[in-house]
Each structure stands twice: as structure tokens, then as C-alpha cells.
Short mmCIF file of C-alpha atoms and ligand atoms in Angstrom, two decimals:
data_model
loop_
_atom_site.label_atom_id
_atom_site.label_comp_id
_atom_site.label_asym_id
_atom_site.label_seq_id
_atom_site.Cartn_x
_atom_site.Cartn_y
_atom_site.Cartn_z
CA MET A 61 -25.98 5.50 -17.77
CA ILE A 62 -23.56 3.17 -19.51
CA ALA A 63 -22.01 -0.11 -18.35
CA ILE A 64 -18.43 -0.37 -17.18
CA ASP A 65 -17.19 -2.21 -20.27
CA GLU A 66 -18.69 0.35 -22.62
CA ALA A 67 -17.27 3.20 -20.54
CA ARG A 68 -13.81 1.68 -20.52
CA ALA A 69 -13.93 1.11 -24.27
CA LEU A 70 -14.82 4.79 -24.74
CA VAL A 71 -11.82 5.77 -22.62
CA LEU A 72 -9.46 3.53 -24.58
CA ALA A 73 -10.74 4.95 -27.86
CA GLU A 74 -9.51 8.41 -26.80
CA CYS A 75 -6.03 7.34 -25.67
CA GLY A 76 -3.10 8.41 -27.82
CA ARG A 77 0.36 6.89 -27.42
CA LEU A 78 2.98 8.76 -25.43
CA GLU A 79 6.09 9.71 -27.40
CA VAL A 80 9.17 7.54 -27.30
CA GLU A 81 12.40 8.83 -25.79
CA ARG A 82 15.82 7.31 -25.14
CA VAL A 83 17.01 7.37 -21.56
CA PRO A 84 20.14 6.06 -19.87
CA ALA A 85 19.52 2.54 -18.58
CA ALA A 86 20.03 3.80 -15.04
CA ARG A 87 16.91 5.94 -15.44
CA ALA A 88 14.82 3.16 -16.99
CA PRO A 89 13.28 1.66 -13.84
CA GLY A 90 9.62 2.55 -13.69
CA ARG A 91 9.47 3.33 -17.38
CA VAL A 92 7.83 1.17 -20.02
CA LEU A 93 9.92 -0.08 -22.93
CA ALA A 94 8.83 1.28 -26.29
CA GLU A 95 10.73 -1.33 -28.30
CA ASP A 96 11.61 -4.97 -27.93
CA LEU A 97 15.09 -5.28 -26.53
CA CYS A 98 17.47 -7.68 -28.26
CA ALA A 99 20.74 -8.77 -26.72
CA GLN A 100 23.84 -7.57 -28.57
CA VAL A 101 26.07 -9.92 -26.64
CA ALA A 102 26.00 -13.38 -25.11
CA LEU A 103 25.41 -14.15 -21.45
CA PRO A 104 27.57 -15.51 -20.00
CA PRO A 105 30.03 -13.74 -22.29
CA PHE A 106 32.57 -16.59 -22.12
CA ASP A 107 32.81 -20.18 -20.90
CA ASN A 108 33.54 -20.02 -17.20
CA ALA A 109 33.74 -22.15 -14.09
CA ALA A 110 30.63 -22.73 -11.99
CA MET A 111 32.69 -24.02 -9.04
CA ASP A 112 36.05 -23.45 -7.41
CA GLY A 113 38.24 -26.36 -8.49
CA PHE A 114 40.34 -27.47 -11.43
CA ALA A 115 39.72 -27.03 -15.14
CA LEU A 116 40.73 -30.06 -17.21
CA ALA A 117 40.54 -31.23 -20.79
CA CYS A 118 38.41 -34.31 -21.26
CA ASP A 119 38.95 -36.45 -24.35
CA GLY A 120 36.04 -38.82 -24.05
CA THR A 121 32.84 -38.69 -22.10
CA HIS A 122 34.39 -38.61 -18.68
CA LEU A 123 37.58 -38.45 -16.66
CA PRO A 124 37.98 -41.44 -14.37
CA ALA A 125 38.54 -41.26 -10.64
CA GLY A 126 42.18 -41.91 -9.75
CA GLY A 127 43.61 -39.88 -12.65
CA VAL A 128 46.67 -37.86 -11.68
CA TRP A 129 47.19 -34.34 -13.10
CA GLU A 130 49.98 -31.82 -12.97
CA VAL A 131 48.73 -28.31 -12.20
CA ALA A 132 49.76 -25.95 -14.99
CA GLY A 133 48.52 -22.64 -13.66
CA VAL A 134 45.83 -20.69 -11.91
CA GLN A 135 42.85 -18.78 -13.28
CA ALA A 136 40.85 -16.36 -11.10
CA ALA A 137 37.65 -14.47 -11.90
CA GLY A 138 38.68 -11.36 -13.80
CA ASP A 139 41.80 -12.89 -15.32
CA ALA A 140 42.04 -12.71 -19.07
CA ARG A 141 41.69 -16.10 -20.69
CA ALA A 142 44.97 -17.87 -19.93
CA HIS A 143 46.78 -19.52 -22.76
CA ALA A 144 46.19 -23.14 -21.97
CA VAL A 145 48.84 -25.73 -21.88
CA HIS A 146 48.29 -29.36 -20.95
CA GLY A 147 47.40 -30.25 -17.43
CA ALA A 148 44.98 -29.02 -14.82
CA TRP A 149 44.26 -25.38 -14.03
CA ARG A 150 43.29 -24.21 -10.60
CA ILE A 151 40.17 -22.19 -11.30
CA MET A 152 37.80 -20.00 -9.32
CA THR A 153 34.05 -19.57 -9.82
CA GLY A 154 33.42 -17.17 -12.68
CA ALA A 155 36.94 -17.44 -14.11
CA ALA A 156 37.27 -17.96 -17.86
CA LEU A 157 38.08 -21.54 -18.81
CA PRO A 158 41.57 -21.74 -20.33
CA PRO A 159 41.18 -22.72 -24.00
CA GLY A 160 41.28 -26.45 -24.42
CA THR A 161 39.82 -27.15 -21.01
CA ASP A 162 36.18 -28.11 -20.91
CA THR A 163 35.46 -29.66 -17.54
CA VAL A 164 35.66 -28.41 -13.96
CA VAL A 165 36.33 -30.74 -11.05
CA PRO A 166 35.30 -29.22 -7.72
CA VAL A 167 38.07 -28.76 -5.20
CA GLU A 168 36.22 -31.19 -2.91
CA GLN A 169 36.74 -34.00 -5.44
CA VAL A 170 40.55 -34.01 -5.59
CA ASP A 171 43.39 -35.08 -3.35
CA VAL A 172 46.40 -32.81 -3.49
CA LEU A 173 49.48 -35.03 -3.96
CA ALA A 174 52.15 -32.32 -4.04
CA ARG A 175 52.30 -28.65 -3.14
CA GLY A 176 54.65 -25.83 -4.13
CA GLY A 177 56.56 -23.54 -1.81
CA GLY A 178 53.53 -21.30 -1.27
CA GLY A 179 51.30 -24.27 -0.47
CA GLU A 180 49.64 -24.18 -3.88
CA PRO A 181 48.66 -27.55 -5.35
CA GLU A 182 51.10 -28.85 -7.93
CA ARG A 183 49.77 -32.32 -8.52
CA ILE A 184 46.26 -33.64 -7.91
CA ARG A 185 44.34 -36.90 -8.12
CA LEU A 186 40.64 -37.08 -8.92
CA THR A 187 38.61 -38.78 -6.20
CA ALA A 188 35.48 -39.09 -8.34
CA ASP A 189 34.62 -39.57 -12.00
CA ALA A 190 34.05 -36.27 -13.78
CA ALA A 191 31.62 -35.98 -16.70
CA ARG A 192 32.79 -33.95 -19.65
CA GLY A 193 31.53 -30.36 -19.45
CA GLN A 194 30.51 -30.54 -15.83
CA HIS A 195 30.40 -27.34 -13.76
CA VAL A 196 30.98 -25.19 -16.80
CA ARG A 197 28.75 -22.24 -17.63
CA ARG A 198 28.79 -22.03 -21.40
CA ALA A 199 28.99 -18.72 -23.26
CA GLY A 200 25.46 -17.81 -24.36
CA GLU A 201 23.83 -20.48 -22.23
CA ASP A 202 21.60 -17.86 -20.59
CA VAL A 203 21.20 -15.36 -23.44
CA GLY A 204 22.34 -15.87 -27.01
CA PRO A 205 23.41 -12.84 -29.06
CA GLY A 206 20.44 -11.40 -30.94
CA MET A 207 17.90 -13.01 -28.63
CA ARG A 208 14.84 -10.88 -27.74
CA VAL A 209 15.07 -10.57 -23.99
CA LEU A 210 12.44 -7.92 -23.13
CA ASP A 211 9.23 -7.13 -24.97
CA ALA A 212 7.98 -3.64 -25.78
CA GLY A 213 5.44 -2.74 -23.12
CA THR A 214 7.49 -4.22 -20.29
CA ARG A 215 7.79 -2.01 -17.25
CA VAL A 216 11.40 -1.93 -16.19
CA GLY A 217 11.85 -3.10 -12.62
CA ALA A 218 14.83 -4.31 -10.66
CA VAL A 219 15.12 -7.62 -12.52
CA GLU A 220 14.90 -5.97 -15.94
CA GLN A 221 17.53 -3.55 -14.68
CA MET A 222 19.70 -6.53 -13.75
CA LEU A 223 19.38 -7.88 -17.29
CA LEU A 224 20.13 -4.50 -18.89
CA ALA A 225 23.19 -4.12 -16.68
CA ALA A 226 24.43 -7.65 -17.41
CA LEU A 227 24.06 -7.04 -21.13
CA GLY A 228 25.83 -3.69 -20.93
CA VAL A 229 22.87 -1.82 -22.39
CA SER A 230 23.53 1.90 -21.97
CA THR A 231 20.29 3.47 -23.22
CA VAL A 232 16.76 2.22 -23.80
CA ALA A 233 13.76 3.52 -25.73
CA VAL A 234 10.87 4.15 -23.35
CA ARG A 235 7.55 5.96 -23.35
CA ARG A 236 7.87 9.42 -21.88
CA ALA A 237 6.27 9.96 -18.48
CA PRO A 238 2.71 11.24 -18.71
CA ARG A 239 2.16 14.76 -17.39
CA VAL A 240 -0.62 14.78 -14.86
CA ALA A 241 -2.61 17.49 -13.08
CA LEU A 242 -4.44 16.63 -9.86
CA VAL A 243 -7.30 18.87 -8.83
CA SER A 244 -9.22 18.29 -5.60
CA THR A 245 -12.51 20.13 -5.24
CA GLY A 246 -14.48 20.85 -2.09
CA ARG A 247 -14.72 23.91 0.12
CA GLU A 248 -14.65 21.54 3.10
CA LEU A 249 -11.11 20.39 2.30
CA VAL A 250 -8.07 21.25 4.40
CA ASP A 251 -4.64 20.47 2.94
CA ASP A 252 -2.33 21.34 5.83
CA PRO A 253 -2.33 18.53 8.42
CA ALA A 254 -1.07 20.99 11.04
CA GLN A 255 -4.12 23.23 10.62
CA PRO A 256 -6.89 22.50 13.15
CA LEU A 257 -10.21 21.57 11.55
CA ALA A 258 -12.95 24.16 11.78
CA PRO A 259 -16.47 22.72 12.20
CA GLY A 260 -17.64 21.01 9.02
CA ARG A 261 -14.20 20.82 7.46
CA ILE A 262 -12.36 17.58 6.60
CA ARG A 263 -8.85 16.81 5.50
CA ASN A 264 -8.04 16.37 1.83
CA SER A 265 -7.14 12.70 1.59
CA ASN A 266 -7.66 12.23 -2.16
CA GLY A 267 -4.95 14.70 -3.11
CA PRO A 268 -2.11 12.94 -1.26
CA TYR A 269 -3.53 9.54 -2.24
CA LEU A 270 -3.58 10.33 -5.93
CA ALA A 271 -0.18 12.01 -5.80
CA GLU A 272 1.35 8.87 -4.35
CA GLU A 273 -0.49 6.58 -6.77
CA PHE A 274 0.76 8.59 -9.73
CA ARG A 275 4.25 8.69 -8.32
CA THR A 276 4.26 4.88 -8.24
CA ARG A 277 2.97 4.94 -11.82
CA ASP A 278 5.94 7.03 -12.88
CA ALA A 279 3.94 10.05 -13.93
CA ASP A 280 5.11 13.68 -13.77
CA ILE A 281 2.70 15.52 -11.52
CA VAL A 282 2.97 19.00 -12.96
CA LEU A 283 0.09 20.58 -11.07
CA GLN A 284 -1.64 19.84 -7.79
CA ALA A 285 -4.44 22.17 -6.75
CA THR A 286 -7.24 22.29 -4.21
CA ILE A 287 -10.25 24.32 -5.31
CA ALA A 288 -12.94 25.46 -2.89
CA ASP A 289 -15.91 24.74 -5.18
CA ASP A 290 -15.39 27.98 -7.05
CA PRO A 291 -16.08 27.40 -10.76
CA ALA A 292 -13.91 30.32 -11.85
CA HIS A 293 -10.93 29.04 -9.88
CA TYR A 294 -11.62 25.58 -11.18
CA ALA A 295 -11.64 26.72 -14.81
CA GLU A 296 -8.41 28.56 -14.11
CA ALA A 297 -6.79 25.36 -12.78
CA LEU A 298 -7.87 23.45 -15.89
CA ARG A 299 -6.50 26.19 -18.15
CA GLN A 300 -3.24 26.03 -16.26
CA ALA A 301 -3.15 22.24 -16.65
CA MET A 302 -3.62 22.62 -20.38
CA ALA A 303 -0.94 25.32 -20.59
CA LEU A 304 1.46 22.95 -18.82
CA GLY A 305 0.89 20.38 -21.54
CA CYS A 306 -0.88 17.84 -19.33
CA ASP A 307 -1.82 14.50 -20.80
CA LEU A 308 -4.19 13.72 -17.95
CA VAL A 309 -6.26 15.83 -15.60
CA ILE A 310 -7.62 13.97 -12.61
CA SER A 311 -10.23 15.89 -10.69
CA THR A 312 -12.08 14.71 -7.59
CA GLY A 313 -15.48 15.79 -6.37
CA ALA A 314 -18.27 17.94 -7.78
CA VAL A 315 -19.47 15.53 -10.43
CA SER A 316 -22.63 14.33 -8.67
CA MET A 317 -26.06 15.93 -8.68
CA GLY A 318 -25.53 18.32 -5.76
CA GLU A 319 -25.98 22.04 -5.98
CA PHE A 320 -22.20 22.62 -5.93
CA ASP A 321 -21.37 19.92 -8.47
CA PHE A 322 -20.13 22.36 -11.05
CA VAL A 323 -17.66 20.22 -13.01
CA PRO A 324 -19.90 19.39 -16.02
CA ALA A 325 -20.81 23.05 -16.50
CA ALA A 326 -17.18 24.11 -16.12
CA LEU A 327 -16.16 21.61 -18.81
CA ASP A 328 -18.87 22.85 -21.15
CA ALA A 329 -17.69 26.42 -20.62
CA LEU A 330 -14.15 25.37 -21.52
CA GLN A 331 -15.48 23.64 -24.65
CA ALA A 332 -14.32 20.26 -23.46
CA ARG A 333 -16.00 17.24 -25.03
CA ILE A 334 -17.79 15.20 -22.38
CA VAL A 335 -17.59 11.57 -23.53
CA PHE A 336 -19.67 10.11 -20.71
CA HIS A 337 -21.00 11.05 -17.32
CA LYS A 338 -22.17 8.28 -14.96
CA VAL A 339 -21.39 4.60 -15.19
CA ARG A 340 -23.34 1.67 -13.79
CA ILE A 341 -20.79 0.93 -11.08
CA ARG A 342 -20.67 1.11 -7.30
CA PRO A 343 -18.88 2.99 -5.96
CA GLY A 344 -17.99 5.74 -8.38
CA LYS A 345 -21.23 5.99 -10.35
CA PRO A 346 -21.03 9.75 -11.15
CA LEU A 347 -17.66 9.34 -12.90
CA LEU A 348 -17.21 11.76 -15.78
CA PHE A 349 -14.81 11.40 -18.67
CA ALA A 350 -14.04 14.19 -21.10
CA VAL A 351 -11.44 15.34 -23.58
CA LEU A 352 -10.12 18.88 -23.10
CA PRO A 353 -9.52 21.18 -26.10
CA THR A 354 -5.78 20.37 -25.98
CA GLY A 355 -6.53 16.64 -26.24
CA ALA A 356 -5.77 16.03 -22.56
CA LEU A 357 -7.93 13.33 -21.02
CA PHE A 358 -10.06 14.51 -18.14
CA PHE A 359 -11.28 12.13 -15.44
CA GLY A 360 -13.80 13.62 -13.05
CA LEU A 361 -13.83 11.18 -10.15
CA PRO A 362 -16.44 11.44 -7.41
CA GLY A 363 -15.01 12.83 -4.18
CA ASN A 364 -15.54 9.93 -1.84
CA PRO A 365 -12.12 8.38 -1.33
CA VAL A 366 -13.05 4.87 -2.46
CA SER A 367 -14.87 6.24 -5.50
CA ALA A 368 -11.69 8.07 -6.42
CA ALA A 369 -9.68 4.87 -5.94
CA VAL A 370 -12.09 2.90 -8.15
CA GLY A 371 -11.96 5.56 -10.82
CA LEU A 372 -8.19 5.45 -10.80
CA ARG A 373 -7.94 1.66 -10.85
CA PHE A 374 -10.66 0.83 -13.36
CA PHE A 375 -10.56 3.81 -15.71
CA VAL A 376 -7.31 5.74 -15.41
CA ASP A 377 -5.04 2.69 -15.18
CA PRO A 378 -6.34 1.15 -18.42
CA ALA A 379 -5.82 4.54 -20.07
CA LEU A 380 -2.24 4.72 -18.80
CA ARG A 381 -1.56 1.26 -20.17
CA ALA A 382 -2.97 2.20 -23.56
CA MET A 383 -0.92 5.42 -23.61
CA ARG A 384 2.18 3.33 -22.97
CA ASP A 385 1.14 0.81 -25.62
CA GLN A 386 0.79 -2.00 -23.10
CA PRO A 387 -1.79 -4.74 -23.60
CA PRO A 388 -4.87 -4.50 -21.40
CA GLU A 389 -4.46 -5.92 -17.94
CA ARG A 390 -6.16 -9.26 -17.44
CA PRO A 391 -7.75 -10.05 -14.10
CA LEU A 392 -7.43 -13.31 -12.25
CA ARG A 393 -10.53 -15.45 -11.92
CA VAL A 394 -10.84 -16.59 -8.35
CA PRO A 395 -13.66 -18.25 -6.37
CA LEU A 396 -15.49 -16.14 -3.81
CA ALA A 397 -14.61 -17.33 -0.32
CA VAL A 398 -17.99 -16.21 1.07
CA ASP A 399 -21.56 -15.61 -0.11
CA VAL A 400 -22.08 -12.05 -1.33
CA ARG A 401 -25.27 -10.06 -1.82
CA LYS A 402 -25.31 -6.99 -4.04
CA LYS A 403 -27.55 -4.58 -5.87
CA VAL A 404 -28.69 -5.75 -9.30
CA GLY A 405 -27.99 -3.30 -12.10
CA LEU A 406 -24.65 -1.99 -10.88
CA CYS A 407 -21.27 -3.63 -11.27
CA HIS A 408 -19.77 -3.64 -7.78
CA LEU A 409 -16.05 -3.03 -7.43
CA GLN A 410 -15.33 -4.21 -3.95
CA LYS A 411 -12.48 -3.82 -1.53
CA ALA A 412 -11.35 -7.40 -1.06
CA ARG A 413 -8.68 -9.69 0.23
CA LEU A 414 -7.19 -12.36 -1.94
CA ALA A 415 -5.84 -15.09 0.28
CA ALA A 416 -4.98 -18.78 0.30
CA ASP A 417 -6.94 -21.16 2.51
CA ALA A 418 -5.30 -23.83 4.68
CA GLN A 419 -4.92 -26.06 1.61
CA GLY A 420 -3.28 -23.26 -0.34
CA ARG A 421 -6.29 -22.61 -2.58
CA LEU A 422 -6.87 -19.00 -3.53
CA GLY A 423 -10.14 -17.32 -2.67
CA VAL A 424 -11.33 -13.75 -2.62
CA ARG A 425 -13.31 -12.21 0.22
CA PRO A 426 -15.01 -8.84 -0.13
CA LEU A 427 -14.43 -6.95 3.11
CA PRO A 428 -17.07 -5.49 5.41
CA GLY A 429 -17.50 -1.74 4.98
CA GLN A 430 -17.97 -1.29 1.24
CA GLU A 431 -19.33 2.25 1.56
CA SER A 432 -17.38 4.69 -0.53
CA PHE A 433 -16.43 6.92 2.39
CA ARG A 434 -14.76 4.07 4.29
CA ILE A 435 -11.00 4.20 3.89
CA LEU A 436 -9.98 1.65 6.52
CA PRO A 437 -11.20 -1.44 4.60
CA LEU A 438 -9.30 -0.12 1.58
CA ALA A 439 -6.16 -0.13 3.70
CA ARG A 440 -6.90 -3.72 4.71
CA ALA A 441 -7.65 -4.86 1.15
CA ASN A 442 -5.08 -6.25 -1.25
CA ALA A 443 -7.37 -6.65 -4.23
CA TRP A 444 -10.52 -5.54 -6.01
CA ALA A 445 -13.31 -8.04 -6.60
CA VAL A 446 -15.55 -7.35 -9.60
CA LEU A 447 -19.14 -8.45 -8.98
CA PRO A 448 -21.11 -8.44 -12.23
CA GLU A 449 -23.93 -6.02 -12.86
CA ALA A 450 -26.63 -8.65 -13.36
CA ALA A 451 -25.96 -10.62 -10.16
CA ASP A 452 -27.82 -10.21 -6.89
CA VAL A 453 -26.61 -13.11 -4.74
CA LEU A 454 -23.26 -14.71 -5.50
CA ALA A 455 -22.67 -17.97 -3.66
CA ALA A 456 -19.29 -18.85 -2.21
CA GLY A 457 -17.32 -20.64 -4.91
CA THR A 458 -18.59 -18.42 -7.73
CA MET A 459 -15.68 -17.37 -9.90
CA VAL A 460 -15.20 -13.61 -10.02
CA GLU A 461 -12.64 -11.31 -11.58
CA VAL A 462 -9.99 -10.02 -9.25
CA TYR A 463 -7.58 -7.16 -9.85
CA GLY A 464 -4.55 -6.37 -7.74
CA GLN A 465 -4.96 -3.32 -5.57
CA ALA A 466 -2.43 -1.60 -7.77
CA PRO A 467 -1.24 -2.55 -11.24
CA GLY A 468 1.68 -4.94 -11.06
CA THR A 469 0.66 -6.26 -7.64
CA TRP A 470 1.05 -9.66 -9.23
CA ARG A 471 3.61 -9.71 -11.96
CA LEU A 472 1.69 -12.38 -13.82
CA VAL A 473 -1.40 -10.17 -13.95
CA GLU A 474 0.52 -7.33 -15.48
CA GLU A 475 2.03 -9.66 -18.03
CA GLY A 476 -1.45 -10.80 -18.98
CA CYS A 477 -0.98 -14.42 -17.98
CA ASP A 478 -3.42 -16.67 -16.22
CA ILE A 479 -2.36 -18.28 -13.00
P1 AMP B 41 -18.43 15.18 -3.87
O1 AMP B 41 -18.13 14.18 -4.91
O2 AMP B 41 -17.76 16.49 -4.10
O3 AMP B 41 -19.92 15.32 -3.68
O4 AMP B 41 -17.85 14.62 -2.52
C1 AMP B 41 -18.36 13.40 -2.01
C2 AMP B 41 -17.82 13.17 -0.63
O5 AMP B 41 -16.43 13.02 -0.70
C3 AMP B 41 -18.06 14.29 0.35
O6 AMP B 41 -18.32 13.72 1.62
C4 AMP B 41 -16.76 15.02 0.35
O7 AMP B 41 -16.56 15.72 1.55
C5 AMP B 41 -15.79 13.92 0.19
N1 AMP B 41 -14.57 14.39 -0.46
C6 AMP B 41 -14.53 15.13 -1.57
N2 AMP B 41 -13.27 15.41 -1.92
C7 AMP B 41 -12.49 14.82 -0.99
C8 AMP B 41 -11.10 14.75 -0.79
N3 AMP B 41 -10.24 15.36 -1.64
N4 AMP B 41 -10.64 14.09 0.28
C9 AMP B 41 -11.48 13.48 1.12
N5 AMP B 41 -12.81 13.49 0.98
C10 AMP B 41 -13.33 14.17 -0.06
MG1 MG B 42 -17.83 18.31 -3.29
#
């Protein structure tokens, strides 16, 4: 049985990179950028007003209070840059500064001395000193042309989408979505929630769980099958997955030592290469990793729901990152909020809550109910605590590694930064 780090290194060694494709920016959210993105244009694109008020030209360092100005025109957001003449310009937030003007005086800091027929100001007096350049958003102040704004490996979310839209980026190079097959094994499993349970049967919870997890990971689920512990049907499902060009096959159940745990034999029969079977972790110890003849990666996760979740989070997620050419995720290091006792010789991956105490200090608390069949604590958890293999008792205050329940739970974790 190998240790978790060795097992994960073996997984990473088998991961190829997904091909790069160009997609319209509107379809980029959820995808991972394959190239650094450099701005072609400046943001803001032109000097513009940060306040509603008057745009003025300032000779020196400031315009003194009491100065009287004739109003030469009006400039609203969306107007082309007016040809400036002397004087003050009524200006609205976001409107281009007329050439020659360089300072905006907020409307609250003027007295209107004269108005035109429509009530528009014609002459104003400043009621406060104005510093040169005040309330002006300079062209390129946010993003200069040519600046690298997004790194390859960034997952495009709403904020990245905002940036792409602001920059007028129409297409981006991203990694293609991985094609995934999900195979649940177990003759006890019932897929249809409307079907009453016969004695001894249980509902398939791993299938819907994994489908949703892969949906949030922007994978294409090309096959989803439930196999009643029949090796021939199972082999057929794997052949189908390969024919569909799957990159990943995620199978649950039938990898332990039971009489019906047929997955290793089925893989041998298909001439898959089993890279490892069993890892010194709890839960999820019987995890099996193999490479299918097509090169697809095969993860045989034990059937207990939390074992399947651990397999996904600690083995499949690192593989997905590698396939998308993202750097490995880095955990937080957080003090345990309570004393913890564990079994020596297995790395425990525990359902946990990361929370701040009354002083705002982060701590992590493994939850009661760590058994691999218990789903409810998983629903109450927001994190995974990693308790090292060699430890038996870990006192409160011991620093442990903490992963978000899902990748990207904390943006800073995904970016590989420390808190
Ligand atoms: P196995 O790994 O096949 O020995 O299954 C271990 C335990 O997980 C058994 O109690 C199974 O009934 C349960 N189990 C297996 N597959 C699923 C599934 N898809 N959904 C819920 N429980 C499962
Ligand atoms: Mg089973």
C-alpha cells in the first residue's frame, strides 16, 4: 500500500494536457485559459469624468475657490469627445473629457451664477479649491495596452468575464472540456427515486453526486451507467467509454476485497494498466488507479459515498488541474480547533468545518461522524482536514492542511496563495 503523496505523484505522471480550443468569450466561463491574456486596448479607453460636474482646464497646480467660469458646452457619457473651447464644460460621470480640460469640479462645489432659457448653467463660481486632475479617470489607469491581465491556467469566472467584456475580447484560447464517463457499480443500487426500495436495496447517491461535481468542474459527461455487479456489463461500459473518447472514467464500488469486487479483474481483462490499488488513506483506502488502452485515466473509487468524495477531491481534482495545465492546488495551513485522535499509519481526510472564532481567528474542526457511509456530516462540512499518516493524537492548535470542500471554494487557494 502506498502513501497519499506517492499515489498522487503517480496520478500526475499519467496526466496529459487537454487540447487547446478557441471559444467565444461568452462561452469562456468555467473554462481554463490556455494562454496568458494581454490587453489590446487601454482601460479606461479615454480620459473621463469620475463625477457629475464641470470639466475645466487648470494651468497650475490648482484652481482657486471663487473663480468664475463661463460654461461652453455639455458632455454626456456616450458623447464623442467634444472639441474643446475655453471655459467650463458641464460633464457627466463617464463622459470623455473635452480636449484641453484636465480637472473635474463636482456639481456640489459650484454656485450657478447665471442660467440659460432651459435652466442650464451658463456661468459658475467655484466654491472650493480644485486640484489639477481631480475626479478624472485617466485612459489606461486601470489597464495599459499590452498589459498581461489574466494568466494561463486561470479559470474564467464572472469577474474574468467582466474583464474580457470590458476589453472587448471576442474569443479566448481555453482547454477543451474533459470527456468523462461515470460508472456506478452495485446490484443494490436503485437509480429512480420514484421506485420503492425492495429489501436490501439502496439508492444510488454517488452517481448524482459525481454528475453534479463534474458539471461544476465543466466536464462533458458523455456516459453515465449503473452496473449491477456484472463483470460483462461492466467491461461493456468501459469499452463504450473508450469508444466515446473519454479522458476520464470514474467508477464507484467493487474495488475492495469482497467477493463481488470485480473491478481489478475486469481491468486486467481489458488490458488496462493498473498503476496502483490501495492507498494509505482513510476513507478511500481501496482506491484503484489505472490507465485504459486508449490512454483514458481510470479512477476506481470505493463505493461508500465519502470514499468516493475523497477520491474525487484528492486524486481526480489534481489530475483535472494537471490536464488543464494549472499549478497544483495549495492547501491552507490552519490550527485545529479541537484535539483529534486518529489511527497511526493512515492519512485521514476528514470532513471538517473551517470557521473563525470570536476573535476572527481561523480554526478547523473535524466533524463527528467520520465513517465513510455518513453523508450528513459531509453536507455540514465546508472543508477537508488532512491529518498526517504518522500522527495519533493531534492537540488543538496543531497546524494541519485544509482544502476547500470543492476546488475554488477559496479563490486564494485555487490561485496557490497563502492566506
Ligand atoms: P463497495 O465499494 O462496492 O464495496 O461499496 C461499499 C459501500 O458503498 C456499500 O455499502 C455500498 O452499498 C455502498 N455504495 C456503493 N455504491 C454506491 C452508490 N453508488 N451510492 C451509494 N452507496 C453506494
Ligand atoms: Mg459493491
